[in-house]
XYZ file of C-alpha atoms in Angstrom:
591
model
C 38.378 -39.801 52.613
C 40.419 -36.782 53.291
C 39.961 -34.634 56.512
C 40.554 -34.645 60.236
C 42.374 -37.343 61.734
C 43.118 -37.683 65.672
C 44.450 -40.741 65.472
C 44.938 -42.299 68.807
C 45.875 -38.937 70.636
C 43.577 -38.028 73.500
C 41.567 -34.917 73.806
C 44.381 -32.662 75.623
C 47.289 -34.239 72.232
C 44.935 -32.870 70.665
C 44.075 -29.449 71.720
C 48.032 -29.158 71.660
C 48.401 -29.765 68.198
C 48.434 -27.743 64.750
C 46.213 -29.229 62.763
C 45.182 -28.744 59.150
C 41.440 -29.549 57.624
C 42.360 -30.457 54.774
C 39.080 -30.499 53.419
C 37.698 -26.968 54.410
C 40.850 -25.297 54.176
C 40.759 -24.187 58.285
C 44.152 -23.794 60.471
C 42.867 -24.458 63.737
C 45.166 -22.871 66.784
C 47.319 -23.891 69.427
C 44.031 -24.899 71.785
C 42.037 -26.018 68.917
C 39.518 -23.773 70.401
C 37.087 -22.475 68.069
C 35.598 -18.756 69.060
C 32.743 -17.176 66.841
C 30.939 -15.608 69.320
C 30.771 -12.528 67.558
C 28.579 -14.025 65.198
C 26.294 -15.019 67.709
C 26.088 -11.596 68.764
C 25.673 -10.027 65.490
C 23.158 -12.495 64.409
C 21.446 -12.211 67.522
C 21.013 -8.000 66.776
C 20.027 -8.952 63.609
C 17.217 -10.671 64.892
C 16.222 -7.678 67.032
C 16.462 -5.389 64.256
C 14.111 -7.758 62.027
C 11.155 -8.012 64.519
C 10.719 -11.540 63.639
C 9.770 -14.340 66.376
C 9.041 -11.526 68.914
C 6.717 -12.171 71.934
C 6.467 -9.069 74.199
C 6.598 -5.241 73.275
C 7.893 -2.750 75.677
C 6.846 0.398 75.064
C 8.664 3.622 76.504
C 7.840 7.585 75.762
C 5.307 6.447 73.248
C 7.652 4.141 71.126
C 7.203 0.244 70.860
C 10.182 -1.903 70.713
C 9.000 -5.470 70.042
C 11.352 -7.776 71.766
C 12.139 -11.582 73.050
C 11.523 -12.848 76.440
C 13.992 -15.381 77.035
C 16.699 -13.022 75.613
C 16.167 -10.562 77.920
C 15.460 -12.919 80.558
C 18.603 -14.677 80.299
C 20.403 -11.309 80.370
C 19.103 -9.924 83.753
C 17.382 -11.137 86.725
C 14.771 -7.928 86.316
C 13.490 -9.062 83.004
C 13.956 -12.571 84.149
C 11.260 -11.932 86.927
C 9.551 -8.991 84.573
C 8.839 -11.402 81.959
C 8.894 -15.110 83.999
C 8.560 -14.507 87.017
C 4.433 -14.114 89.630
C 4.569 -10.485 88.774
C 1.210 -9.348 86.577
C 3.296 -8.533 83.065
C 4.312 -12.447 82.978
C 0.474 -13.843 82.839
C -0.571 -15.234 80.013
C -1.829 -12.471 77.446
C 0.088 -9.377 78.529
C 2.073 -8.891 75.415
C 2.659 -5.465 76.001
C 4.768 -3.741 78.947
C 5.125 -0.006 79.270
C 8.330 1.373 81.278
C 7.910 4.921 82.657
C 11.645 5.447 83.738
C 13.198 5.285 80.843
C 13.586 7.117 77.371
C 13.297 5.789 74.269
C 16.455 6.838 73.398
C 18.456 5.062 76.232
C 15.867 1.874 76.010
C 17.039 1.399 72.725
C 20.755 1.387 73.224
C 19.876 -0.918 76.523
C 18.920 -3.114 74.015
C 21.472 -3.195 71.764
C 23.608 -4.225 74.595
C 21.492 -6.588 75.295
C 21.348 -8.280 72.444
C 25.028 -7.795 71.151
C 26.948 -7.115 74.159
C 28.070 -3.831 72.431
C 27.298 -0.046 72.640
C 29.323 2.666 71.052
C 29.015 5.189 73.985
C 30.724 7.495 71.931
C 28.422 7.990 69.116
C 25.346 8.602 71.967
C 24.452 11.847 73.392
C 25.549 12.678 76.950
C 22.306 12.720 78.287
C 21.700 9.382 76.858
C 24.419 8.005 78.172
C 23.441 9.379 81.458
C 20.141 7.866 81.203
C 21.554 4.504 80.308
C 23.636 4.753 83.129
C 20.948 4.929 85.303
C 19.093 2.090 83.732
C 22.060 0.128 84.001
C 22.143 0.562 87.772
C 18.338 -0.025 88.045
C 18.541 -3.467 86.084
C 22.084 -4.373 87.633
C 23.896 -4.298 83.970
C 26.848 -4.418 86.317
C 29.431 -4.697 83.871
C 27.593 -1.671 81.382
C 27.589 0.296 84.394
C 31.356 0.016 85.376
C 32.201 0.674 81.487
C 29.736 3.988 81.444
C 31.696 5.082 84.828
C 35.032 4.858 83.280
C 33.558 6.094 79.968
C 32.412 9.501 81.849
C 35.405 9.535 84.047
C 37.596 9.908 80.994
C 35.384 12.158 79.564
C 35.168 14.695 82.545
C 34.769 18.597 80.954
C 33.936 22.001 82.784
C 30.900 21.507 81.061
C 29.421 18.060 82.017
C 31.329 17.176 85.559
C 28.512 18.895 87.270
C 25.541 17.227 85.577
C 27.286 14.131 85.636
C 27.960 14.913 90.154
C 24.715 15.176 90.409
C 23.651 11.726 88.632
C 26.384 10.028 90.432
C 24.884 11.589 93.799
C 21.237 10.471 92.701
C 22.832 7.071 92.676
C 24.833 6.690 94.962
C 28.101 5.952 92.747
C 30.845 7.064 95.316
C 33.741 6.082 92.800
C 31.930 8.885 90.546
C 31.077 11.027 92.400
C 35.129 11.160 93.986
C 35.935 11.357 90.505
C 33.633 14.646 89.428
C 34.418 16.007 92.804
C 38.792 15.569 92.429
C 37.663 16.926 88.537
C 36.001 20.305 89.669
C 38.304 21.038 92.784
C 40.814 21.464 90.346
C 38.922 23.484 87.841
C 36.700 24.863 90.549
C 37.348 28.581 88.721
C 35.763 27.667 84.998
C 33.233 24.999 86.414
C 31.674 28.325 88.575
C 31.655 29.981 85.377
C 29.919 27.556 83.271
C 25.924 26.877 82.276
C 26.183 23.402 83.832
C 27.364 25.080 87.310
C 23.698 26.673 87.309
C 22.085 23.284 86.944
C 23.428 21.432 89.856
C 21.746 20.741 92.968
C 21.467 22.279 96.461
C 22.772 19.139 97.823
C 25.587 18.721 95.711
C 26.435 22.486 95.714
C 27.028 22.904 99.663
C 28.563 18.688 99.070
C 31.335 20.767 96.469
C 32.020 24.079 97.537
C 32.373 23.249 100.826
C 35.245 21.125 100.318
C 38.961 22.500 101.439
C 39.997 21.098 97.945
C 37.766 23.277 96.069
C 40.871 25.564 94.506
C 39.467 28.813 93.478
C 39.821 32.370 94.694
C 36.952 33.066 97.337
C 35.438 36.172 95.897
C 34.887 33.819 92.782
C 32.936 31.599 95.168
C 30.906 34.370 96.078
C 30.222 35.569 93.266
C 29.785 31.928 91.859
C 27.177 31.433 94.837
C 25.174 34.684 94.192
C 24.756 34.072 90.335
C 23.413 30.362 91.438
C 20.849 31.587 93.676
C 19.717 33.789 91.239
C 19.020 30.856 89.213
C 17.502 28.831 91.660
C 14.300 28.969 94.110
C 15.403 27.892 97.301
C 13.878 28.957 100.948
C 14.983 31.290 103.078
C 16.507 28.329 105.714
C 18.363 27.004 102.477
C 20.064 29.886 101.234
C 21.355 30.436 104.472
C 23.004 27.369 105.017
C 24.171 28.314 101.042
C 25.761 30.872 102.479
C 27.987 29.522 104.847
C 30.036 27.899 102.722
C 31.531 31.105 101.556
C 34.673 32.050 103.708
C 34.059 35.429 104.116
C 37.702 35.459 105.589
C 39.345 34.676 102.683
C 37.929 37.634 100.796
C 39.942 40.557 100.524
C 39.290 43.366 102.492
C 37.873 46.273 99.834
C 35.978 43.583 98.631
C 34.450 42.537 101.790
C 33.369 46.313 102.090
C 31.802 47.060 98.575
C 30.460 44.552 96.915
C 29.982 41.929 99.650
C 28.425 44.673 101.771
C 26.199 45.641 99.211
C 24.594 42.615 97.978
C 23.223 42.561 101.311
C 23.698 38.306 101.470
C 25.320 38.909 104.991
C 24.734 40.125 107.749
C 26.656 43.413 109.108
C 28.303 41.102 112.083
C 29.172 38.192 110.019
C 31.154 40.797 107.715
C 32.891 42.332 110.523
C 33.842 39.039 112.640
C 35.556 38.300 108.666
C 37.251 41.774 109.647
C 38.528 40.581 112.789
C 40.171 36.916 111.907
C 42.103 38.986 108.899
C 43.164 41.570 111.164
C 44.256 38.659 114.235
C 45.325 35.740 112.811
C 48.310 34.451 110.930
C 47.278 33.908 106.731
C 47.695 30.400 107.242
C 45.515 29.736 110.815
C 42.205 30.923 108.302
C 40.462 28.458 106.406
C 42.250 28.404 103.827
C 41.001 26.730 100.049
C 44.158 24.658 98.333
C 44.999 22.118 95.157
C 44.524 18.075 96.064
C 46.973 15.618 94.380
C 46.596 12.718 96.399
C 49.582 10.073 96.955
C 51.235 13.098 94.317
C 54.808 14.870 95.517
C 54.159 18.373 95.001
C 57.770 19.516 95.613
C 59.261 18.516 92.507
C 60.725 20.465 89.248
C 58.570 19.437 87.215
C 55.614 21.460 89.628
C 57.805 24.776 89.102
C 58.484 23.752 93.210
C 61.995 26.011 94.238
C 64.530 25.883 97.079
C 65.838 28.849 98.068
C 69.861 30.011 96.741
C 68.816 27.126 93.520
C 69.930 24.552 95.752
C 67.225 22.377 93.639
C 69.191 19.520 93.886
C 66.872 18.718 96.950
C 64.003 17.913 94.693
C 65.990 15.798 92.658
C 64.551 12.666 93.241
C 68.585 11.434 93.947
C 69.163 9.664 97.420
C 71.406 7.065 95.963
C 74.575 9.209 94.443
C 75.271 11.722 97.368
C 78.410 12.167 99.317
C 80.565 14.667 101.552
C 80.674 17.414 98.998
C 77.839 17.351 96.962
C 74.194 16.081 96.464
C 72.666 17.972 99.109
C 71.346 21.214 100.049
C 72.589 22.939 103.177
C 72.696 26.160 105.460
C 74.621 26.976 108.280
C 73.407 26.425 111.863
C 73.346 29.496 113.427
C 74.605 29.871 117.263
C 72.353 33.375 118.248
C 69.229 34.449 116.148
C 67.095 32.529 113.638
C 68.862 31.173 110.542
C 67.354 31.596 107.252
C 66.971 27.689 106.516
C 66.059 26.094 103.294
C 62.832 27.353 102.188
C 61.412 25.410 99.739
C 58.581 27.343 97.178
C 55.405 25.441 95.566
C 54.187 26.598 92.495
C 50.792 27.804 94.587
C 48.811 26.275 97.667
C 48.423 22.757 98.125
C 46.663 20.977 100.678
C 49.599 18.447 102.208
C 49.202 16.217 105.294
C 52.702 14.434 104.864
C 56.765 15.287 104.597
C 59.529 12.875 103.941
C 63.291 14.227 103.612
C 66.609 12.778 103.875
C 69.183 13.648 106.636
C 72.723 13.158 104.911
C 73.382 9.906 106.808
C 76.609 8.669 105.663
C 78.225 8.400 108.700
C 75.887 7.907 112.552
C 75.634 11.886 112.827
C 72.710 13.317 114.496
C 70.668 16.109 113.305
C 67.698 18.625 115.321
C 65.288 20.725 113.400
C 61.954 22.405 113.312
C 59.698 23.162 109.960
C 57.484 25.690 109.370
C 54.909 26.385 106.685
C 53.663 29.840 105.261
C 51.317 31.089 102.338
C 53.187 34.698 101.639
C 56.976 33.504 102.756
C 56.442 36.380 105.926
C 53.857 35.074 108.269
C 55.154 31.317 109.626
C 53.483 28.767 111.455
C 55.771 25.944 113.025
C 54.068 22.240 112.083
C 57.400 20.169 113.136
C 59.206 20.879 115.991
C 62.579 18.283 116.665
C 64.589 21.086 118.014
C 65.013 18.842 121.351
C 65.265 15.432 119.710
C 68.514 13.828 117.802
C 66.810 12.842 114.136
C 69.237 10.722 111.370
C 68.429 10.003 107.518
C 65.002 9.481 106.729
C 62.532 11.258 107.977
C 58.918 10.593 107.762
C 56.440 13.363 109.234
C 52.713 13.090 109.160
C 50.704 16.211 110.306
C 46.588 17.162 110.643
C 46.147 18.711 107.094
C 47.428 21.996 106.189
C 47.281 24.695 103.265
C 50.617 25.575 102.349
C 52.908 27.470 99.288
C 56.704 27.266 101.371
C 57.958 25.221 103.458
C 61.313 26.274 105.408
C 63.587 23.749 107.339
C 65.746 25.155 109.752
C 68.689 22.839 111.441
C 69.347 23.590 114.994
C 72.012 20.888 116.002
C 74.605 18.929 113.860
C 76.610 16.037 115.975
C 79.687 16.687 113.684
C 79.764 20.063 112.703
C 77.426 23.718 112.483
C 75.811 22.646 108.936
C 72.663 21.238 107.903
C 72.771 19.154 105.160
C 69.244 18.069 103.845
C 69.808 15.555 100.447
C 66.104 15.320 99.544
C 62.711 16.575 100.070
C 59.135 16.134 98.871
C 55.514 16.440 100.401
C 52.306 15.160 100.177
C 48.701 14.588 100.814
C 48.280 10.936 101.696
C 45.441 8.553 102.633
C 48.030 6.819 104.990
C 46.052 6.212 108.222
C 48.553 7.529 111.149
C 48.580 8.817 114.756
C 50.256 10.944 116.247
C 50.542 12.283 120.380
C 49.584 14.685 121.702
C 53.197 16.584 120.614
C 52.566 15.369 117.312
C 54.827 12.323 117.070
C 54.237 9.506 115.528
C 52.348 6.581 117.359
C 53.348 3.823 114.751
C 51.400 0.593 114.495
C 54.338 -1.117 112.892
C 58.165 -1.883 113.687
C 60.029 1.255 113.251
C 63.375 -0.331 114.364
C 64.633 -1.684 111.377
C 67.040 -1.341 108.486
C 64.415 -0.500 106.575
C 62.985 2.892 108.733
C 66.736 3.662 108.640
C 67.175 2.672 112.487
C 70.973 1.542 113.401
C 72.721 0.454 116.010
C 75.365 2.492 117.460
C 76.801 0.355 120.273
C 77.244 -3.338 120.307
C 79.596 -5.984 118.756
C 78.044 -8.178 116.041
C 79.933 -9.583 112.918
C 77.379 -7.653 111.174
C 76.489 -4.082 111.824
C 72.406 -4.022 111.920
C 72.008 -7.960 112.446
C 69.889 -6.636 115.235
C 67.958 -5.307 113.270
C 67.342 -7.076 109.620
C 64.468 -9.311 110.594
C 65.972 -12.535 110.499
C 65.304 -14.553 113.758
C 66.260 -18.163 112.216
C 69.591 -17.924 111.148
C 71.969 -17.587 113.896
C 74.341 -19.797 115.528
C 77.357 -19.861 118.103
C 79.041 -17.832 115.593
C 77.052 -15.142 113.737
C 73.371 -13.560 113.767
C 73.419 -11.653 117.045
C 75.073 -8.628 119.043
C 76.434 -8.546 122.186
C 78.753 -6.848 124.882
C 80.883 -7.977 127.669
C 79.015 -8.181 131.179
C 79.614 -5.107 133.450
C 81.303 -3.306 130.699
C 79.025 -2.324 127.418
C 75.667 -2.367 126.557
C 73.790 -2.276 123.160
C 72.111 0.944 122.108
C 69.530 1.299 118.866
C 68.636 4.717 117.336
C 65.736 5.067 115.832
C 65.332 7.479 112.925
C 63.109 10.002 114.567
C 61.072 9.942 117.894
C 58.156 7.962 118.185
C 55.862 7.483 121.098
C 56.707 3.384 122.026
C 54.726 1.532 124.386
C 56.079 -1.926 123.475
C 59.070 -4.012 122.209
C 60.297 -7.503 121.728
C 63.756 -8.774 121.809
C 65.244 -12.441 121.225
C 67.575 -13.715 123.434
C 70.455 -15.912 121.731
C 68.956 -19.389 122.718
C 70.711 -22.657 120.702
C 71.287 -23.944 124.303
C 69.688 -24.035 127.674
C 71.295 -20.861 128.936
C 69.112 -17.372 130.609
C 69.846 -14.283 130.785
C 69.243 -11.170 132.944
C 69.074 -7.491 131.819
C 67.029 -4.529 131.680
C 66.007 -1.754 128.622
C 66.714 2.358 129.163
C 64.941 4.642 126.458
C 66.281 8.434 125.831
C 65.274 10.908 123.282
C 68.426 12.563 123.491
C 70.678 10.180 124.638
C 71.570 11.912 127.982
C 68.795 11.581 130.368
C 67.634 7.830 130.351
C 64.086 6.343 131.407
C 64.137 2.655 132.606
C 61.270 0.637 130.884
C 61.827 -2.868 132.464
C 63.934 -3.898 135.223
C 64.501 -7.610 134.936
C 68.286 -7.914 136.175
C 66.822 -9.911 139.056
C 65.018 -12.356 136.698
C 66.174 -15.438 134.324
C 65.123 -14.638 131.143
C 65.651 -17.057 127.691
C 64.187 -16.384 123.773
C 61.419 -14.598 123.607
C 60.655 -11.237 125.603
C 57.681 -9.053 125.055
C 57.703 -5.975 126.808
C 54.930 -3.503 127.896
C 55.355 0.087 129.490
C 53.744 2.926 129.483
C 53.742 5.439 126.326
C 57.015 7.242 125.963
C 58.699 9.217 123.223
C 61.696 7.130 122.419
C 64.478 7.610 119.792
C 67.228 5.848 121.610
C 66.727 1.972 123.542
C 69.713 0.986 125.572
C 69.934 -2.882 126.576
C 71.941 -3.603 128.953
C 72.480 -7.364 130.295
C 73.466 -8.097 133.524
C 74.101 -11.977 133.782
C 74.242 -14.943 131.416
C 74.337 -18.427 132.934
C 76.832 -19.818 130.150
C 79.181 -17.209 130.372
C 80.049 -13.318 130.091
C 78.485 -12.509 127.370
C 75.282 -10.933 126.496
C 73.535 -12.028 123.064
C 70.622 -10.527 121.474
C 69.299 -11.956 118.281
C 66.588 -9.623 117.328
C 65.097 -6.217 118.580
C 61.813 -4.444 116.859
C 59.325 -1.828 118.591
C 56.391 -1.587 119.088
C 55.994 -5.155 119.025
C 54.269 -7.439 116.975
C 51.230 -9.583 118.506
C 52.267 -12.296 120.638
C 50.920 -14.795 118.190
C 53.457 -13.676 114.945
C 56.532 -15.094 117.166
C 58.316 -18.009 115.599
C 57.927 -20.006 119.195
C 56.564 -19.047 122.730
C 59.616 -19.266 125.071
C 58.288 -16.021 126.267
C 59.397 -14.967 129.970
């Protein structure tokens, strides 16, 4: 008899082998897995579409769909307590259920899913795919429902995204809703325009136009506003709170005295306190509307961003290939008067919360600077102000969020010569949680003296230039993995890149013997006047040392020891601030 044979090979010899039936004519694969589920599924529609062996109708807007129980049942915990469960449609003798939230329409491609596992979204009408989005959420269809929401994400237009907010509101589907919202902020002008924007609610209205990120010129939101509540009844107490969300500011000022004026919407005083913030502030101090690209550089070539005299290098995306004469941009620091800087130009407003450039750092030269953001490249508001703090290569800058079209660095202070040299540049909104003082320097919650945050260390004698500072806290010896200096003679100082406000640090004291030391810690953000942190010159000291202090802006740590019991020598393995929790060091010889 010809046909399979295992012979004497186990289950898993098996599933490894290639095997031939002989008999049937079948190559079975690698796994010997056979996989015809999609029969079952089509023969399982079939079934539906036949009407044979049913047990239960549903019926929904008038129409009858005979069904199966235990299909359904075995689908979704609903219909498995609808149908089997103490509620009155699973007695004995109720054959027939009627749903009143739902179409027939949308019930009927719920059940082709059911049955197959399969729905061609596609070939439904939006509104059906709406409503069997919201049946999907209502039985828990989880896995229908997340491929609907990406189905509908994908197929965002000017013409649905507001219908499909104000589902996604009904429901409660943030990850939607984020998605219609990030949609119409950026097409805020032809979504005001549209039929749909007529059809959406109060709630989600004031939710949308409200929103910073909702990019569109503001006498389009007025007008955008007015046409809606022509189209809608809403009371008195409503359309005033409506209302608000227009930023009468924003509009210009003929505007703001015809048409505005006219429609009567506003009150005299609410048009003429508008008046008085354009006539007082700086453009960019109003409340401002801008474009949202999260986690997106905006300051890049390929956004039409500029840099003023073409220096567009600086948006190159290049921090690897630079050197003394070329890769960067630069201007001259200027001894009396403002210098013009480097202005970099966006290709309109964005809404930005984050800058990160690159001091030319190929040798341990210090830079100062101050930035400053504007809307019309005349009126300037200062955001970053290191004018009286000694900054090298990267620098990362967080700031409260601002509305902004140019951005212009200005050096103040080069350690080497009276140029500014800048090698790369880009900006950002980010989701980044930070904190910053009170002067708007960072408070970081992570170790910002390391290779990695571009710290260095400037004095100190180590076979190794930044073995202070790389992390490792196993692999030293008599001979390598520290720094040191001579006893009454040198010290070790640390820059960080930028100033931070520090309240804590943690050092490792060389300790393959028995040996203490005694020292003490300075902190400078200039490197000229010097704050002493801890004083523990009096104290012996070995491994470990966690110190605590009160908050200070720091961008230089001095460590200076004062005694070692083995010798002359001071050795320090490892330096980080702010320090990690007691409980991440490698041991607890702590002082």
């Amino acid at each position: 008899m010809s046909g399979l044979s295992l012979g004497a090979c186990d289950g898993r010899d098996f599933c490894r082998s290639s095997i031939r039936d002989s008999t049937i004519g079948i190559n079975f694969d690698a796994l010997g897995e056979v996989e015809h589920y999609e029969h079952v599924s089509g023969d399982l529609f079939d079934l539906l579409k036949s009407g044979e062996h049913t047990d239960v109708t549903f019926v929904v807007g008038g129409v009858r769909f005979p069904v199966h129980r235990v299909i359904l049942a075995s689908r979704c915990t609903f219909f498995s307590v609808l149908l089997f469960g103490d509620m009155r449609e699973a007695q004995p003798g109720n054959n027939e259920i009627t749903l009143q939230d739902a179409t027939p329409e949308s019930f009927r491609a719920l059940l082709e899913y059911i049955y197959s596992g399969k729905v061609c979204l596609g070939d439904l009408p939006e509104q059906v795919i709406l409503d069997l989005l919201g049946l999907s959420n209502k039985y828990d269809f989880s896995h229908l429902q997340s491929s609907i929401l990406a189905y509908l994400k994908a197929t965002l237009s000017v013409h649905n995204a507001c219908i499909i907010y104000n589902v996604a509101n009904f429901y409660q589907l943030s990850d939607l809703c984020l998605a219609c919202a990030s949609y119409i902020d950026i097409n805020a002008q032809a979504v005001m325009r549209s039929e749909a924007f007529l059809s959406i609610s109060h709630q989600s209205l004031v939710e949308l136009v409200s929103r910073t990120s909702f990019y569109c010129p503001e006498l389009e939101v007025y007008f955008g506003i007015r046409r809606w509540l022509d189209n809608n009844e809403v009371s008195k107490d409503e359309e005033k709170n409506i209302l608000k969300i227009v930023r009468l500011e924003l509009i210009p000022m003929s505007s703001l005295l015809g048409e505005v004026r006219e429609s009567s919407l506003f009150e005299a005083n609410d048009i003429l306190d508008a008046i008085a913030m354009i006539n007082k502030k700086n453009m960019i101090e109003l409340n401002q509307r801008g474009l949202l690209l999260p986690e997106e550089n905006v300051a890049t070539v390929q956004h039409d961003a500029t840099v003023s005299d073409n220096q567009t290098i600086l948006l190159s995306g290049d921090t690897e290939s630079y050197t003394g004469d070329h890769g960067y941009a630069i201007h001259t620091i200027t001894r009396n008067g403002p210098s013009k800087g480097i202005i970099v130009g966006l290709n309109q407003p964005y809404i930005i919360n984050c800058i990160k450039m690159l001091l030319w750092d190929r040798d341990n030269r210090s830079y100062s600077y101050y930035i400053e953001i504007s809307l019309d490249g005349s009126q300037w508001l200062t955001i970053i102000d290191r004018r009286d703090h000694l900054c090298r290569s990267w620098q990362e800058l967080f700031f409260e969020d601002k509305v902004v079209k140019y951005i212009r660095i200005i050096g103040t202070f080069n350690s080497m010569n009276r140029s500014f040299h800048l090698v790369s540049f880009s900006c950002l909104h980010t989701s980044r949680r930070f904190s910053l003082s009170k002067d708007g320097l960072i408070i970081p919650d992570e170790n910002v003296a390391s290779i990695s945050t571009s710290a260095t260390v400037l004095e100190g004698v180590s076979r190794s230039r930044n073995a202070l500072l790389n992390g490792n806290t196993r692999d030293y010896d008599w001979d390598s993995g520290y720094t040191c200096h001579q006893l009454g003679s040198g010290y070790i100082i640390i820059q960080l890149a930028q100033p931070y406000v520090i309240s804590t640090m943690r050092l490792l004291l060389w300790d393959c013997d028995d040996r203490s030391y005694s020292y003490y810690i300075e902190v400078s953000t200039d490197q000229k006047s010097w704050t002493k942190v801890i004083d523990r010159s009096q104290e012996s000291c070995r491994s470990w040392q966690h110190i605590q202090f009160d908050p200070l802006p720091v961008t230089f740590v001095k460590i200076v020891g004062t005694h070692n019991t083995a010798n002359e020598v001071f050795h320090c393995v490892h330096f980080e601030c702010p320090a990690a929790p007691l409980s991440s060091s490698p041991n607890n010889h702590f002082n």
